[in-house]
Amino acid sequence: MPLSMRLAIKLFIRVLVCSLSVVCCVHAETIRAPDPSQIPAEAKARKNTLIATIAAPQGVFNPYLISNGWDENVTAAIFGNLVGLDRQGKPVSDQAESWTISPDGLVYTFKLAKNLKFSDGSPLTASDVAFTLTFLYDPAYDGETDISLAHIKGGDAYKKGAATSISGIVVINPQTIQITVTEPGATTLTRLGGPILSKAYYGKNYQKGKLESLRALSNKPIGSGPYVYENFVPGQEVRFKANPYYFKGKPAIENFIYRITTDATRLQLFQTGGTDIESFPVNSDNIEQLKEMGFANIHVYPSSDFSLIDFNHKKPYLKDARVRQALIYGLDRKKLVDLIYQGNGSVANLPIAPLSWAYNPSGVNTFLFDPAKARALLDQAGFKPGKDGVREKNGQRLSLTLLATKSQFNDALIPIAKESYKAIGVELNAEISDFNALLAKRKAGSFDLATYRTSGLSDPHDGVKDFRTNENKFGYGNPKVDDLITKGNETSNITQRKEIYHQLYQVLANDPPCIFLAYRNILSASNSRVTNYQPNIYLGLTGILPELRLTGAK
Amino acid sequence: MLAADITGRKFTAMRAFVLRRVLAAIPLLLGASLLIFLVFAFTPGDFIDGNINLTAQRAAELKALYGLDQPWWLRYLHWLEKLLHGDLGFSMQYQIPVTELLGQYVFNSFLLASVSMVLYWGIALLTGVLAAVQPYSLFDRLLTLAVFAAMSFPVFFLCLLLIKWAAVDLGWLPVGGMLATGSDTRGWAYVHEVAIHMVLPVITLVMLQAGGLTRYFRASMFEALAMDFVRTARAKGLKERTVIFKHALRNALLPMIALAGFELPALFSGAIITEKLFNWPGVGHVHIDTLAARDYPVLMAFTLFLAALTILGNLMADIVYACVDPRIRLR
């Protein structure tokens, strides 16, 4: 019996045996520590130090040069943002006190908070914002931030060398900056309102086209966020101190450490008091073990990502929407979600997580598992069962290749999908590789189906932008979808956007660009000596860090 | 006079031998570097492909900036040219020179590996020899059982068991890492702290490695004890202790020299699973991470470094052979 099969069965049995506490998917839930007296001595002894955890920071502590999410978490604590997000993912003021957007959506005027300072005590002004945005248009800039999506006026001219500055960026006074863009975009606000680099510090020896001096500062960052970077012990930890110049006031906890932990021992480390805040794979085993510790506050809260299976629309047999719908109806997603998340996830039907303000499933086809309907749809599409039971049409057998990575999720998905699809006359072959190779194979077009999980998405536009005909690399195209995506991105009025996305999600369900699989919750635990910890995926740890307190702190 | 002459001749022969072997290592390393480069270059995906959020246009821009849009042979030549100037390149992920990056992690791996190596060579030597001296005795049988038991433990399970007992239940030792979180110790306090953190990973490595080596030592010693010269030595009336430790052991150690030569790269390569489970900041996980991210400069540099160490280890074993065994002539 293959390993994945055995694991799936094991998980399945576990689901049957455990009577599950039903946890609602959308709202965060906290189980209070039953016995805070059990706080380990090691944690108690740390009077004014909070230890959170991180997997693999690499030491590139510049928010625009990072190449992984861990370094991004570190820079978030050091730099903060001009524009933040609220608990539903809506933009809210942070280091920018307020902003206005012109009615045509082309002129953004930001007003910076008063008393905004970098951690070296120097003021953060509009010219620092201008410096940061201009730097992102440097032709030698090789980071992951794609400022071209903000369409700042004159940006391309500067990048090509036709101008020495960007005409769309105008410093009005030290506290006010005006940015003109050439195309409206709902995500432009957060693109412009990111972390700010100090011009005096990062721009000191920097010249256009030469990033070396700026890159050399990646291991000694200076920002305007709640915490000041102290040092990085490679493979061990990143240390911070509270920023006395933080514009909302110095955070209450003096020392903050991101400690590097691994999957195998994160539970033991938390249990012995080595860490204060930690996250775990969400399952009933982990929740049980945390409960037994007595001192752990347990938090289950929704994530902003989702898992999916991409179709390769360039394959003739996947062009027919009926075949794609049949592949959704014919897949037992509920079984998958129950098996993996054990009550802490739900079947996905929209390209946005339930936590978001844009989530509205009413009227959107839920594609409840229905093999009979799937068979009927395949019949209609002209695919008839062949000799070996696999459906075919004009000699084209419905034998599909699924690209997947090695993960616990896929260990359950693959056997379930194989079995479900066999029952509707579709053969499935899985091809396992690492994520990088999966994306490369997907790009080369040598696949029928490809499964993965998105990164965390805060704006609904991020979930659908790739479905536009000219953006989609796999042959998906639907004029109505194009139109609605463009409309949804043209305005920043939340009420209007809600309505547009609601329509879009209904259209997408009729002509599915992919199979949405599952939303999931995140499980995190905090030592009960930490108070005010109410995690939220959009805020991240940095967003709530200044509010945290330690009981027993001096 | 004759002896001095022989030594002199042997020394000249040795110098020529070493020189020849070092020269021969150059094309070998070049070939290895090409092979390694090809394997990495033809693995699907590159550093930019791994980022799912990039638009096609930005991805193309970045590939051009990183030189990933060039054909593989041109990239190889660029890499080689830099190498000949003593430049191992710049990590794409970590954005620091590869030498600086490896410097941050290789020492930690070396520390762990060298301490455990001394221990398991010592243990294997002692137990292996004792077992061979009294073959099929109760001691030998118990040892064989223990050795196979230790070897058959899955690393993963062994590590977790040790952590549960020593760190969680008893609270004697730290769960993982190399230093206590937030520690600012200096001097001897620092050494002490690192030593405490090393106990569990070292026990794991010793348990896993000592077993196989004990078998080698036992077999080698067993063979040596059956040789004619051992019988002669005993017939001469030498003390048993002298027979075993002077005559038999010295000969039994010869085949172990080759094994020791192979240990050289292992000193620096990092024990991936053990390091990962004990959160030891070694080079093993960096190697795996850079593979996942397709960070070619680091992969190339590190793999080639290990290849060079393998060649060096072999060369050193040959030289040591020639030094300790007068029967061997270097040609």
Short mmCIF file of C-alpha atoms in Angstrom, two decimals, chain A residues 63-415:
data_model
loop_
_atom_site.label_atom_id
_atom_site.label_comp_id
_atom_site.label_asym_id
_atom_site.label_seq_id
_atom_site.Cartn_x
_atom_site.Cartn_y
_atom_site.Cartn_z
CA PRO A 63 11.53 45.32 3.16
CA TYR A 64 12.23 45.83 -0.55
CA LEU A 65 15.12 43.37 -0.92
CA ILE A 66 13.66 40.40 0.92
CA SER A 67 13.10 37.14 -0.92
CA ASN A 68 11.03 35.27 1.66
CA GLY A 69 8.15 35.80 4.04
CA TRP A 70 10.28 35.32 7.17
CA ASP A 71 12.53 38.25 6.45
CA GLU A 72 9.36 40.15 5.65
CA ASN A 73 8.05 39.44 9.16
CA VAL A 74 11.28 40.76 10.63
CA THR A 75 11.20 43.94 8.54
CA ALA A 76 7.52 44.47 9.38
CA ALA A 77 8.45 44.91 13.06
CA ILE A 78 11.26 47.32 12.16
CA PHE A 79 9.57 49.41 9.47
CA GLY A 80 5.78 49.30 9.74
CA ASN A 81 3.65 50.72 6.91
CA LEU A 82 2.15 54.00 5.83
CA VAL A 83 -1.17 52.25 5.20
CA GLY A 84 -2.25 49.35 7.39
CA LEU A 85 -5.09 46.83 7.20
CA ASP A 86 -7.98 46.27 9.56
CA ARG A 87 -9.30 42.89 10.70
CA GLN A 88 -11.25 42.39 7.46
CA GLY A 89 -8.40 43.46 5.20
CA LYS A 90 -9.63 47.01 4.56
CA PRO A 91 -6.94 49.71 4.32
CA VAL A 92 -6.68 51.89 7.44
CA SER A 93 -4.38 54.70 8.47
CA ASP A 94 -1.10 53.78 10.09
CA GLN A 95 2.00 55.92 9.68
CA ALA A 96 0.00 57.89 7.13
CA GLU A 97 -2.53 59.76 9.21
CA SER A 98 -4.93 60.19 6.30
CA TRP A 99 -5.15 60.27 2.53
CA THR A 100 -7.42 61.42 -0.23
CA ILE A 101 -7.95 59.86 -3.64
CA SER A 102 -9.24 62.03 -6.48
CA PRO A 103 -12.64 61.00 -7.96
CA ASP A 104 -10.98 59.64 -11.11
CA GLY A 105 -8.73 57.47 -8.90
CA LEU A 106 -5.53 58.97 -10.30
CA VAL A 107 -4.22 61.36 -7.63
CA TYR A 108 -3.29 60.13 -4.14
CA THR A 109 -2.46 62.67 -1.44
CA PHE A 110 -0.96 61.23 1.74
CA LYS A 111 -0.69 63.14 4.99
CA LEU A 112 1.92 61.65 7.32
CA ALA A 113 1.34 61.25 11.04
CA LYS A 114 2.76 63.96 13.28
CA ASN A 115 5.90 63.08 15.23
CA LEU A 116 6.78 60.36 12.74
CA LYS A 117 10.42 59.46 13.36
CA PHE A 118 12.93 56.82 12.42
CA SER A 119 14.45 54.85 15.25
CA ASP A 120 17.62 57.01 15.10
CA GLY A 121 15.46 59.99 16.08
CA SER A 122 15.46 61.69 12.68
CA PRO A 123 12.06 62.79 11.33
CA LEU A 124 10.29 60.78 8.63
CA THR A 125 9.08 63.23 6.01
CA ALA A 126 7.50 63.23 2.57
CA SER A 127 10.91 63.26 0.92
CA ASP A 128 11.67 59.87 2.50
CA VAL A 129 8.46 58.55 0.90
CA ALA A 130 9.53 60.04 -2.44
CA PHE A 131 12.98 58.48 -2.08
CA THR A 132 11.50 55.04 -1.36
CA LEU A 133 9.13 55.06 -4.33
CA THR A 134 11.82 56.41 -6.66
CA PHE A 135 14.25 53.73 -5.53
CA LEU A 136 11.75 51.06 -6.55
CA TYR A 137 11.92 52.38 -10.12
CA ASP A 138 15.70 51.97 -10.22
CA PRO A 139 16.55 49.93 -13.35
CA ALA A 140 18.96 47.84 -11.25
CA TYR A 141 16.35 47.15 -8.56
CA ASP A 142 16.10 43.34 -8.38
CA GLY A 143 13.70 42.86 -5.47
CA GLU A 144 10.25 41.32 -5.54
CA THR A 145 8.20 44.49 -5.16
CA ASP A 146 6.66 45.35 -8.51
CA ILE A 147 6.01 49.08 -8.34
CA SER A 148 5.07 49.16 -12.02
CA LEU A 149 1.66 47.82 -10.95
CA ALA A 150 1.02 51.17 -9.24
CA HIS A 151 1.54 52.94 -12.61
CA ILE A 152 3.10 56.08 -11.16
CA LYS A 153 3.20 58.81 -13.80
CA GLY A 154 6.71 59.27 -15.17
CA GLY A 155 7.98 56.10 -13.51
CA ASP A 156 8.83 54.30 -16.72
CA ALA A 157 10.59 57.37 -18.12
CA TYR A 158 12.78 57.49 -15.00
CA LYS A 159 13.50 53.79 -15.22
CA LYS A 160 14.51 54.05 -18.88
CA GLY A 161 16.74 57.02 -18.13
CA ALA A 162 14.63 59.62 -19.96
CA ALA A 163 14.09 61.60 -16.76
CA THR A 164 16.11 62.24 -13.61
CA SER A 165 13.11 62.19 -11.33
CA ILE A 166 9.57 60.82 -11.38
CA SER A 167 7.09 63.50 -12.42
CA GLY A 168 4.15 61.82 -10.66
CA ILE A 169 5.75 62.13 -7.22
CA VAL A 170 5.44 65.60 -5.72
CA VAL A 171 6.46 66.56 -2.19
CA ILE A 172 4.00 69.26 -1.13
CA ASN A 173 5.36 69.89 2.34
CA PRO A 174 7.33 67.76 4.81
CA GLN A 175 4.12 66.12 5.96
CA THR A 176 2.29 65.81 2.64
CA ILE A 177 3.06 63.97 -0.58
CA GLN A 178 1.03 63.75 -3.76
CA ILE A 179 1.32 60.85 -6.17
CA THR A 180 -0.23 60.80 -9.62
CA VAL A 181 -0.84 57.51 -11.39
CA THR A 182 -1.85 56.79 -14.95
CA GLU A 183 -4.33 53.98 -14.24
CA PRO A 184 -6.76 53.60 -11.36
CA GLY A 185 -6.23 50.50 -9.23
CA ALA A 186 -7.79 49.26 -6.02
CA THR A 187 -4.48 47.87 -4.76
CA THR A 188 -2.52 51.03 -5.61
CA LEU A 189 -3.16 52.53 -2.17
CA THR A 190 -1.40 49.72 -0.32
CA ARG A 191 1.33 49.54 -2.96
CA LEU A 192 2.15 53.20 -2.40
CA GLY A 193 1.68 52.99 1.35
CA GLY A 194 4.33 50.43 2.24
CA PRO A 195 7.37 50.64 4.54
CA ILE A 196 9.48 53.80 4.23
CA LEU A 197 13.26 53.91 3.85
CA SER A 198 15.13 56.84 5.36
CA LYS A 199 16.64 58.98 2.60
CA ALA A 200 19.39 60.21 4.89
CA TYR A 201 20.38 56.68 5.88
CA TYR A 202 19.70 54.49 2.84
CA GLY A 203 20.31 57.22 0.27
CA LYS A 204 23.65 58.36 1.68
CA ASN A 205 25.92 56.73 -0.89
CA TYR A 206 23.23 55.47 -3.22
CA GLN A 207 23.24 56.42 -6.87
CA LYS A 208 20.71 55.38 -9.48
CA GLY A 209 21.76 52.04 -10.96
CA LYS A 210 24.08 51.17 -8.07
CA LEU A 211 22.39 49.23 -5.29
CA GLU A 212 25.51 48.02 -3.49
CA SER A 213 25.66 50.71 -0.79
CA LEU A 214 21.97 50.30 -0.05
CA ARG A 215 22.17 46.51 -0.06
CA ALA A 216 25.05 46.66 2.39
CA LEU A 217 22.66 48.14 4.95
CA SER A 218 20.37 45.07 4.88
CA ASN A 219 22.02 43.77 8.04
CA LYS A 220 21.70 47.06 9.92
CA PRO A 221 18.19 48.30 9.18
CA ILE A 222 16.71 51.53 10.50
CA GLY A 223 12.96 52.05 10.25
CA SER A 224 9.99 53.72 11.86
CA GLY A 225 8.19 50.62 13.15
CA PRO A 226 7.43 49.59 16.74
CA TYR A 227 10.71 47.77 17.32
CA VAL A 228 14.38 48.54 16.69
CA TYR A 229 16.58 45.87 15.23
CA GLU A 230 19.32 44.75 17.60
CA ASN A 231 21.01 41.71 16.06
CA PHE A 232 20.60 38.49 14.14
CA VAL A 233 22.18 35.22 15.24
CA PRO A 234 22.04 33.14 12.02
CA GLY A 235 19.98 30.00 12.43
CA GLN A 236 19.00 31.01 15.99
CA GLU A 237 17.15 34.24 16.57
CA VAL A 238 16.54 37.90 15.70
CA ARG A 239 16.54 40.39 18.59
CA PHE A 240 14.72 43.69 18.91
CA LYS A 241 14.25 46.49 21.42
CA ALA A 242 11.21 48.72 21.78
CA ASN A 243 11.48 51.85 19.61
CA PRO A 244 11.44 54.93 21.89
CA TYR A 245 10.58 57.10 18.86
CA TYR A 246 7.61 55.01 17.70
CA PHE A 247 4.89 57.49 16.74
CA LYS A 248 2.20 55.73 18.79
CA GLY A 249 4.45 55.66 21.85
CA LYS A 250 7.12 53.22 22.92
CA PRO A 251 5.71 49.63 23.00
CA ALA A 252 5.19 48.25 26.50
CA ILE A 253 7.39 45.17 26.14
CA GLU A 254 11.04 46.22 26.14
CA ASN A 255 12.64 43.19 24.44
CA PHE A 256 11.25 41.17 21.58
CA ILE A 257 12.86 38.09 20.05
CA TYR A 258 11.97 36.03 17.00
CA ARG A 259 13.31 32.60 17.80
CA ILE A 260 13.83 30.08 15.00
CA THR A 261 11.92 26.84 15.59
CA THR A 262 11.23 23.71 13.55
CA ASP A 263 8.13 21.60 13.08
CA ALA A 264 9.49 18.63 14.98
CA THR A 265 10.13 20.41 18.28
CA ARG A 266 8.03 23.57 18.34
CA LEU A 267 5.56 21.96 20.73
CA GLN A 268 8.27 20.86 23.17
CA LEU A 269 9.92 24.28 23.09
CA PHE A 270 6.63 26.00 23.85
CA GLN A 271 5.87 23.47 26.57
CA THR A 272 9.16 24.08 28.39
CA GLY A 273 8.63 27.85 28.25
CA GLY A 274 11.28 28.50 25.63
CA THR A 275 8.80 30.46 23.52
CA ASP A 276 5.77 32.65 24.30
CA ILE A 277 3.86 32.67 21.01
CA GLU A 278 3.92 29.83 18.50
CA SER A 279 1.77 28.47 15.70
CA PHE A 280 1.05 24.83 14.89
CA PRO A 281 -0.59 22.78 12.16
CA VAL A 282 -4.28 22.91 12.99
CA ASN A 283 -5.55 19.51 14.10
CA SER A 284 -7.25 18.03 17.14
CA ASP A 285 -4.05 16.31 18.35
CA ASN A 286 -2.24 19.60 18.69
CA ILE A 287 -5.21 21.34 20.31
CA GLU A 288 -5.48 18.50 22.84
CA GLN A 289 -1.78 18.64 23.69
CA LEU A 290 -1.91 22.40 24.14
CA LYS A 291 -4.93 22.10 26.43
CA GLU A 292 -3.06 19.64 28.61
CA MET A 293 -0.27 22.13 29.21
CA GLY A 294 -2.67 24.28 31.24
CA PHE A 295 -0.88 27.58 30.70
CA ALA A 296 -1.57 27.93 26.97
CA ASN A 297 -4.15 30.29 25.53
CA ILE A 298 -5.22 28.56 22.32
CA HIS A 299 -6.25 30.65 19.33
CA VAL A 300 -7.88 29.34 16.19
CA TYR A 301 -8.32 32.05 13.56
CA PRO A 302 -8.94 32.12 9.81
CA SER A 303 -6.16 32.38 7.30
CA SER A 304 -6.32 34.55 4.18
CA ASP A 305 -5.06 31.93 1.74
CA PHE A 306 -6.76 28.98 0.07
CA SER A 307 -5.78 25.86 -1.81
CA LEU A 308 -6.78 25.18 -5.38
CA ILE A 309 -6.23 23.07 -8.48
CA ASP A 310 -5.38 24.95 -11.68
CA PHE A 311 -6.74 23.75 -15.01
CA ASN A 312 -4.61 23.91 -18.11
CA HIS A 313 -7.21 25.51 -20.37
CA LYS A 314 -4.97 25.06 -23.40
CA LYS A 315 -5.76 21.35 -23.39
CA PRO A 316 -8.72 20.90 -25.79
CA TYR A 317 -10.58 18.57 -23.43
CA LEU A 318 -10.51 21.15 -20.63
CA LYS A 319 -11.86 23.95 -22.83
CA ASP A 320 -15.41 22.71 -22.33
CA ALA A 321 -16.80 24.30 -19.13
CA ARG A 322 -18.93 21.19 -18.57
CA VAL A 323 -15.83 19.01 -18.22
CA ARG A 324 -14.32 21.44 -15.70
CA GLN A 325 -17.59 21.62 -13.76
CA ALA A 326 -17.76 17.82 -13.76
CA LEU A 327 -14.26 17.69 -12.28
CA ILE A 328 -15.46 19.92 -9.42
CA TYR A 329 -18.73 18.07 -8.81
CA GLY A 330 -16.88 14.78 -8.98
CA LEU A 331 -14.25 15.62 -6.37
CA ASP A 332 -15.12 14.92 -2.72
CA ARG A 333 -13.73 18.15 -1.31
CA LYS A 334 -15.70 17.87 1.91
CA LYS A 335 -14.00 14.58 2.73
CA LEU A 336 -10.62 16.16 2.05
CA VAL A 337 -11.30 19.18 4.27
CA ASP A 338 -12.63 17.04 7.13
CA LEU A 339 -9.66 14.73 6.89
CA ILE A 340 -6.97 17.38 6.87
CA TYR A 341 -8.36 20.21 8.95
CA GLN A 342 -10.63 18.21 11.25
CA GLY A 343 -13.27 20.85 11.67
CA ASN A 344 -10.87 23.77 11.24
CA GLY A 345 -11.32 24.37 7.56
CA SER A 346 -14.07 24.59 4.97
CA VAL A 347 -14.64 23.88 1.28
CA ALA A 348 -13.68 26.87 -0.88
CA ASN A 349 -15.84 28.16 -3.72
CA LEU A 350 -14.62 31.76 -4.01
CA PRO A 351 -11.12 33.05 -4.70
CA ILE A 352 -11.12 34.99 -1.43
CA ALA A 353 -11.01 33.84 2.20
CA PRO A 354 -14.22 34.03 4.29
CA LEU A 355 -12.61 36.60 6.60
CA SER A 356 -12.43 39.24 3.87
CA TRP A 357 -14.95 42.03 3.45
CA ALA A 358 -15.41 40.84 -0.16
CA TYR A 359 -16.50 37.31 0.75
CA ASN A 360 -20.14 36.72 -0.20
CA PRO A 361 -21.08 33.18 -1.22
CA SER A 362 -24.82 33.75 -1.66
CA GLY A 363 -25.93 32.67 -5.13
CA VAL A 364 -22.53 31.21 -5.98
CA ASN A 365 -22.70 27.55 -7.03
CA THR A 366 -21.40 25.45 -4.14
CA PHE A 367 -20.60 22.39 -6.31
CA LEU A 368 -21.64 19.94 -3.59
CA PHE A 369 -20.10 16.52 -4.21
CA ASP A 370 -22.38 14.85 -6.80
CA PRO A 371 -20.83 12.05 -8.88
CA ALA A 372 -24.09 11.46 -10.78
CA LYS A 373 -24.18 15.07 -11.92
CA ALA A 374 -20.51 14.89 -12.85
CA ARG A 375 -21.14 11.81 -14.99
CA ALA A 376 -24.10 13.49 -16.66
CA LEU A 377 -22.02 16.58 -17.49
CA LEU A 378 -19.26 14.43 -18.99
CA ASP A 379 -21.87 12.55 -21.04
CA GLN A 380 -23.20 15.87 -22.33
CA ALA A 381 -19.70 16.97 -23.23
CA GLY A 382 -19.40 13.84 -25.36
CA PHE A 383 -16.96 11.87 -23.19
CA LYS A 384 -18.20 8.24 -23.11
CA PRO A 385 -16.74 5.42 -21.00
CA GLY A 386 -14.18 3.38 -22.97
CA LYS A 387 -13.23 -0.28 -22.59
CA ASP A 388 -11.19 0.27 -19.42
CA GLY A 389 -13.85 2.51 -17.88
CA VAL A 390 -11.95 5.71 -18.66
CA ARG A 391 -14.03 8.16 -20.66
CA GLU A 392 -12.96 9.21 -24.13
CA LYS A 393 -14.04 11.36 -27.02
CA ASN A 394 -12.63 11.05 -30.54
CA GLY A 395 -9.83 8.85 -29.21
CA GLN A 396 -8.89 11.39 -26.51
CA ARG A 397 -8.95 9.61 -23.14
CA LEU A 398 -9.69 11.60 -20.01
CA SER A 399 -6.45 10.68 -18.32
CA LEU A 400 -5.16 13.72 -16.44
CA THR A 401 -1.81 14.61 -14.91
CA LEU A 402 -1.87 16.44 -11.58
CA LEU A 403 1.22 18.37 -10.51
CA ALA A 404 1.65 18.45 -6.75
CA THR A 405 4.28 18.99 -4.08
CA LYS A 406 4.99 16.62 -1.23
CA SER A 407 2.83 17.70 1.69
CA GLN A 408 0.41 16.27 4.19
CA PHE A 409 -2.42 18.02 2.39
CA ASN A 410 -1.51 16.40 -0.93
CA ASP A 411 -1.00 13.02 0.73
CA ALA A 412 -4.72 13.14 1.40
CA LEU A 413 -5.79 14.98 -1.76
CA ILE A 414 -4.20 12.59 -4.26
CA PRO A 415 -5.82 9.33 -3.10
#
